[in-house]
Tab-separated table of C-alpha atoms and ligand atoms in Angstrom:
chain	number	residue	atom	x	y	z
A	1207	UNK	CA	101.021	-15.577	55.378
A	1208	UNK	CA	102.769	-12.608	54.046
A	1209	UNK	CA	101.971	-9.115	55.171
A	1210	UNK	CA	101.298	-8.177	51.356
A	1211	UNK	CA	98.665	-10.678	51.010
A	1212	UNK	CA	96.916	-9.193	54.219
A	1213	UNK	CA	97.014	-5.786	52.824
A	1214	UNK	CA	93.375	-3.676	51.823
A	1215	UNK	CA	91.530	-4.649	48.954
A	1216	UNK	CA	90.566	-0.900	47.492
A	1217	UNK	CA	88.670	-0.636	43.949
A	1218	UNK	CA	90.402	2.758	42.894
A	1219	UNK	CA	87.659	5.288	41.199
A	1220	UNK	CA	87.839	4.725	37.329
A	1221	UNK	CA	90.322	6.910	36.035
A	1222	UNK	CA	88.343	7.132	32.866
A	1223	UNK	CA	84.979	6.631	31.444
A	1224	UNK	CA	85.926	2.834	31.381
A	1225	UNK	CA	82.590	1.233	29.720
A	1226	UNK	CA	81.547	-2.055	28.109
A	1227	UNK	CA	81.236	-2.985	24.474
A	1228	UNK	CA	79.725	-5.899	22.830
A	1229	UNK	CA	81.865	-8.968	23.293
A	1230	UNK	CA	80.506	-12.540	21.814
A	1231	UNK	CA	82.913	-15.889	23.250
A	1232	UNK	CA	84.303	-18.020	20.357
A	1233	UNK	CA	83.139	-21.157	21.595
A	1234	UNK	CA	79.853	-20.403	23.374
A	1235	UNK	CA	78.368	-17.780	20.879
A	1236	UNK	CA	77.394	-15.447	23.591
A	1237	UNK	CA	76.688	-11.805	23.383
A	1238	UNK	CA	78.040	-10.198	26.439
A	1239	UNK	CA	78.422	-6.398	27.148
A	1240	UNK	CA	81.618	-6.467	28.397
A	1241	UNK	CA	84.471	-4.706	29.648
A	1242	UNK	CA	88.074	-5.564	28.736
A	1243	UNK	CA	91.416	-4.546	30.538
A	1244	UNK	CA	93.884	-4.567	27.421
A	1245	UNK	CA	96.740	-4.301	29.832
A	1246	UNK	CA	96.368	-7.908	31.705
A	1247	UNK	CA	93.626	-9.466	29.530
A	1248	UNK	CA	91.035	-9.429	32.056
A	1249	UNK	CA	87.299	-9.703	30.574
A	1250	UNK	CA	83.733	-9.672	32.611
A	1251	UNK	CA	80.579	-9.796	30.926
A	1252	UNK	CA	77.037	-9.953	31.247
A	1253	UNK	CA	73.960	-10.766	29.532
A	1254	UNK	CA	70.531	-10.687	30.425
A	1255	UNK	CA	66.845	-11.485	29.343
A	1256	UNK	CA	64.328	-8.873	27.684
A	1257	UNK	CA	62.995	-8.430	31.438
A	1258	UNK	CA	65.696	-9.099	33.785
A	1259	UNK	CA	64.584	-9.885	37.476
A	1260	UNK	CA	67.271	-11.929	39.802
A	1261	UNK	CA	69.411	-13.790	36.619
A	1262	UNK	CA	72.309	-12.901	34.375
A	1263	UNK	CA	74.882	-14.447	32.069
A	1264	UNK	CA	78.529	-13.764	33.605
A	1265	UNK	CA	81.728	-14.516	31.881
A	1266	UNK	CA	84.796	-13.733	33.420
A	1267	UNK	CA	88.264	-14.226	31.056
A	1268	UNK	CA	91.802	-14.182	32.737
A	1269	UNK	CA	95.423	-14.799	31.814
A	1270	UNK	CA	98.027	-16.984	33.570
A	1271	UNK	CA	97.306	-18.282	36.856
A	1272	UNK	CA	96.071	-15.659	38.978
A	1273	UNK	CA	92.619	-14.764	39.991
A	1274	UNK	CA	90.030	-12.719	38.925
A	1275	UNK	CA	86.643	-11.107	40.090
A	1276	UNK	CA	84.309	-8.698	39.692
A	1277	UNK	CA	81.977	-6.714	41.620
A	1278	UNK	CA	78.646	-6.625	41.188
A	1279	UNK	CA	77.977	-3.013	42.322
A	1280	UNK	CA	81.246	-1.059	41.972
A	1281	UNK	CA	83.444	-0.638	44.533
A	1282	UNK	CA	84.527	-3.578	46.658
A	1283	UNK	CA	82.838	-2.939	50.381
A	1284	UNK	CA	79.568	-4.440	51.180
A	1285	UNK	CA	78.779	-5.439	47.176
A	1286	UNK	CA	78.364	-9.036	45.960
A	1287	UNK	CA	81.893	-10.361	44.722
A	1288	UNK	CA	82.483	-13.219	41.741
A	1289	UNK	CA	86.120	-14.875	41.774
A	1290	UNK	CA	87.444	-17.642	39.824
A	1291	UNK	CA	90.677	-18.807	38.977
A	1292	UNK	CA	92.468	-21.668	37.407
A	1293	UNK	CA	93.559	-25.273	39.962
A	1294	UNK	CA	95.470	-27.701	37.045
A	1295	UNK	CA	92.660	-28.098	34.582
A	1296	UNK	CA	90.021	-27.406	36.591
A	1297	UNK	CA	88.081	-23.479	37.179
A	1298	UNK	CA	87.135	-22.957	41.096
A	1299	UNK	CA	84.998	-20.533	41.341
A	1300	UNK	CA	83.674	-18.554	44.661
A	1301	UNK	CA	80.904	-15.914	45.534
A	1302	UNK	CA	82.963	-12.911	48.141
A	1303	UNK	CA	81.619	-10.604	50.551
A	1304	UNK	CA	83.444	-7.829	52.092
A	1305	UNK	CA	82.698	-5.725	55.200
A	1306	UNK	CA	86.348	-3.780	54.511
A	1307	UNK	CA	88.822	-3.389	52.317
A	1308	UNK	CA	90.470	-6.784	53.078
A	1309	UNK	CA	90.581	-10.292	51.536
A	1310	UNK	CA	86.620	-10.762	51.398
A	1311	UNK	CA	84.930	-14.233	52.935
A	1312	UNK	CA	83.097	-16.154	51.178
A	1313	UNK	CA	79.237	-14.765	50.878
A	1314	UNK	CA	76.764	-17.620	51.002
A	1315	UNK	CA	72.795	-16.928	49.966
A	1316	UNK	CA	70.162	-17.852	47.749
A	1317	UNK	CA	72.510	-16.601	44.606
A	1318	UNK	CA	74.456	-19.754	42.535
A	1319	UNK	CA	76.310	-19.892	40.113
A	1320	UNK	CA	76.225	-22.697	37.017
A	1321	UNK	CA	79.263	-22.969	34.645
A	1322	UNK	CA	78.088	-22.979	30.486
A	1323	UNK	CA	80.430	-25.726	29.985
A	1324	UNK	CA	81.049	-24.412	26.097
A	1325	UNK	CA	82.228	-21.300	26.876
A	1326	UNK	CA	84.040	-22.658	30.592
A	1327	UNK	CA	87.728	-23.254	29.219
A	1328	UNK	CA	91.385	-22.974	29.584
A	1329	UNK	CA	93.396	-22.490	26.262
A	1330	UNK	CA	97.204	-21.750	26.218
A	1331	UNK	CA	97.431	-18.251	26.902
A	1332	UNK	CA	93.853	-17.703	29.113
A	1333	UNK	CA	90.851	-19.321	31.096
A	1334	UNK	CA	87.402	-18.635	30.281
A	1335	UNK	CA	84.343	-19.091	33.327
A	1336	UNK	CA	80.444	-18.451	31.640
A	1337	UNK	CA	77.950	-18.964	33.990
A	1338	UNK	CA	74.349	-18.507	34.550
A	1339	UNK	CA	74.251	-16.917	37.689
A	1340	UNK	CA	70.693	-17.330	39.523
A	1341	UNK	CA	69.319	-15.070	41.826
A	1342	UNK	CA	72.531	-12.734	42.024
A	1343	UNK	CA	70.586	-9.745	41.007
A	1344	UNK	CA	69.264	-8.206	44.598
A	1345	UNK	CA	67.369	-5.494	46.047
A	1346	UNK	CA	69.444	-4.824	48.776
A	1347	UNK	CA	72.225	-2.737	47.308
A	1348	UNK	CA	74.396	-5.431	47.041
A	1349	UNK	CA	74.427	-5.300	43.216
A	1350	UNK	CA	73.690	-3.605	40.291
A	1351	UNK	CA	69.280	-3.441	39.749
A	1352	UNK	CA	67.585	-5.340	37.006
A	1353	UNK	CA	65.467	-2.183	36.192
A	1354	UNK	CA	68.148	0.113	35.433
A	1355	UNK	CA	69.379	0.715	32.444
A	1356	UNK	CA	73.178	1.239	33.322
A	1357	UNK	CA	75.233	0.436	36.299
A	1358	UNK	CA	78.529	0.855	37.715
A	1359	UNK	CA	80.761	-2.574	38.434
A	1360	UNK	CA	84.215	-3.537	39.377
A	1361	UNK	CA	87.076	-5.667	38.174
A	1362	UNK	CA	89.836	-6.949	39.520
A	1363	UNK	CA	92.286	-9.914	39.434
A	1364	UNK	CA	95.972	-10.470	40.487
A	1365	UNK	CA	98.600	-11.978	38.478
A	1366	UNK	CA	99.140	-14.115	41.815
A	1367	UNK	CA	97.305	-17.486	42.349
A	1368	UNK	CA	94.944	-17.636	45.551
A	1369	UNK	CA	97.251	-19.448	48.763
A	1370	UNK	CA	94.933	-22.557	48.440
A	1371	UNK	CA	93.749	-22.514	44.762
A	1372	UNK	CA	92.038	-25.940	45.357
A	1373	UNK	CA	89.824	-24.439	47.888
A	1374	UNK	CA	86.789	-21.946	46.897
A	1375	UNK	CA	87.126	-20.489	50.403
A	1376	UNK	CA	90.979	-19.586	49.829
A	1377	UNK	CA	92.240	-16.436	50.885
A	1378	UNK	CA	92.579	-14.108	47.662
A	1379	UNK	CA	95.779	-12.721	47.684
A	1380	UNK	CA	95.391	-8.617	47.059
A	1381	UNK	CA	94.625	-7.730	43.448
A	1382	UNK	CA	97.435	-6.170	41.764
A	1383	UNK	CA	94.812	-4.243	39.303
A	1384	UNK	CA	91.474	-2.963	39.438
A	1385	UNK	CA	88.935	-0.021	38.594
A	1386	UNK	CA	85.326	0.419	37.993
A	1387	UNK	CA	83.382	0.227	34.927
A	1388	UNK	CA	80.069	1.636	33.744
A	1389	UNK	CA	78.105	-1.146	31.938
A	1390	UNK	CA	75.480	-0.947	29.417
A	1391	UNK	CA	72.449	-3.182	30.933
A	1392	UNK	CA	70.147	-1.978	28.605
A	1393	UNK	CA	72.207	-3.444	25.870
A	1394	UNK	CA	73.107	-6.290	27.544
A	1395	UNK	CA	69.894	-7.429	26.688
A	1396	UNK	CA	69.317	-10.601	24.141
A	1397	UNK	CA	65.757	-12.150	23.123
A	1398	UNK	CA	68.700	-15.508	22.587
A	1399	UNK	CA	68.947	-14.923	26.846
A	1400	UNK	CA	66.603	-18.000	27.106
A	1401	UNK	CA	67.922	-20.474	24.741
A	1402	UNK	CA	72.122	-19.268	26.186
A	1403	UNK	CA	70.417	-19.717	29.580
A	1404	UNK	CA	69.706	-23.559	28.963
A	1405	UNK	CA	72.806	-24.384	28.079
A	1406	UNK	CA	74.113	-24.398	32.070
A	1407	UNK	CA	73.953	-27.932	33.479
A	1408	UNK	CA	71.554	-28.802	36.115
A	1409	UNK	CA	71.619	-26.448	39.214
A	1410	UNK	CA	74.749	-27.868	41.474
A	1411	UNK	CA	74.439	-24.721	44.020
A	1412	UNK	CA	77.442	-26.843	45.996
A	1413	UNK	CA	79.834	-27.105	42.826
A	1414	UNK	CA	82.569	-24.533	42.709
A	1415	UNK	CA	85.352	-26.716	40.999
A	1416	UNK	CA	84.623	-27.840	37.630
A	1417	UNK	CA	86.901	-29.238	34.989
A	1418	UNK	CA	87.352	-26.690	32.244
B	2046	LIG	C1	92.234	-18.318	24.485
B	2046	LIG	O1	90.957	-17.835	24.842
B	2046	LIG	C2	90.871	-16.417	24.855
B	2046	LIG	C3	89.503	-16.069	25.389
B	2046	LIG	O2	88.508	-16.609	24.572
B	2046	LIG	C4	91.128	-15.858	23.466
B	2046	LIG	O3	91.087	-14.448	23.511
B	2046	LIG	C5	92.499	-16.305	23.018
B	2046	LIG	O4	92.717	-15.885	21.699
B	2046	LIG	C6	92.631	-17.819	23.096
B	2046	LIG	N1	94.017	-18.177	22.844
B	2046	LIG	C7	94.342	-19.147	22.010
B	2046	LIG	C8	95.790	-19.385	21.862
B	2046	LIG	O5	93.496	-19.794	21.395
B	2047	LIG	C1	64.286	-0.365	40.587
B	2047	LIG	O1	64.541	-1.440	41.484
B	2047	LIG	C2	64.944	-0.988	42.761
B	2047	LIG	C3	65.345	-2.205	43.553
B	2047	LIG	O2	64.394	-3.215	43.487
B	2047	LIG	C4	63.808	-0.195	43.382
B	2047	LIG	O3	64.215	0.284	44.646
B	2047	LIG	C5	63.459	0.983	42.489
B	2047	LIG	O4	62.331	1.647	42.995
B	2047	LIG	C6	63.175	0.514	41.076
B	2047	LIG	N1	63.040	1.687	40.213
B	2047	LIG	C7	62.138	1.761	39.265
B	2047	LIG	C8	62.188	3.016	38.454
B	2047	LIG	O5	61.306	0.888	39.058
């Protein structure tokens, strides 16, 4: 393994007020408040019911074949993680935890993620991952709170793929872009949350490879 790939993980402070603006996906339909990089064409998203509790509507959109994540709580350390990146024509996609600023484990809990197979895709110039991610909303820091009405996140990807891009567990190379974002939860909010919501597949909490 290269040194380079080894090196810290660190979510530099936004150098602006990056924030997140009302993004609906082509195929799906989807309202997301979301936050675009116009630089690398990295999207993350989120929706959520009138009440939120533990559940939200993710979509993460990346270019090429490189990964890309988000944070759930800003920057990197000790905050729930998303990844996903493109294997052939398939999306892997992986849950992170990260006690440093290094290439973060895998985190496994009660969280899950399910891919919305309409708006899961790869076209010629990006990949697209919705998901209904279940109890990934906690109480213990880890994550931005259902009750608030705005919250900081992260984003991140690299242009690089992961050393094992079959395997959710790989190794994430070091990102080669990243910042914080302020999102709007309050408008992230859809009375449609319910009916998006049911359009995930049965609960596979062990699936984390799915053709796109
Ligand atoms: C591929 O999908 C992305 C994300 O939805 C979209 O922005 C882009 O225009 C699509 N590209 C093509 C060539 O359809
Ligand atoms: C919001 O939720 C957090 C985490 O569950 C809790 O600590 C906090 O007291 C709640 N705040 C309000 C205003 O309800």
């Amino acid at each position: 393994m290269k040194l380079s790939t080894l090196l810290p993980f660190a979510l530099a402070a936004a150098t602006s007020a990056q924030t997140t603006s009302s993004y609906t996906d082509p195929k799906s339909s989807i309202t997301f408040q979301a936050f675009t990089d116009p630089t690398s064409g990295y999207t993350f998203g989120l929706a959520l019911p009138m009440t939120p509790t533990t559940d939200f509507i993710g979509i993460l959109v990346g270019k090429g074949s490189g990964w890309v994540g988000a944070s759930l709580g800003g920057s990197m350390v000790n905050k729930l993680l998303i990844a996903a990146w493109p294997n052939g024509n398939q999306l892997v996609s992986s849950f992170r935890k990260a006690t440093s600023y290094a290439n973060p484990p895998e985190a496994t809990g009660a969280f899950s993620m399910t891919p919305i197979a309409k708006g899961t895709y790869i076209n010629s110039t990006h990949f697209s991952y919705t998901f209904l991610c279940k109890a990934c909303i906690l109480a213990d820091g880890t994550t931005f709170t259902a009750n608030a009405t705005s919250g900081v996140l992260g984003w991140a990807l690299s242009t690089a793929a992961p050393s094992t891009k079959s395997s959710h567990s790989s190794a994430l190379n070091r990102h080669s872009a990243q910042g914080n974002f302020g999102v709007q939860l309050s408008a992230a909010m859809s009375n449609n949350y319910d009916q998006w919501a049911a359009m995930a597949a049965a609960p596979s909490p062990s699936a984390r490879a799915f053709t796109a």
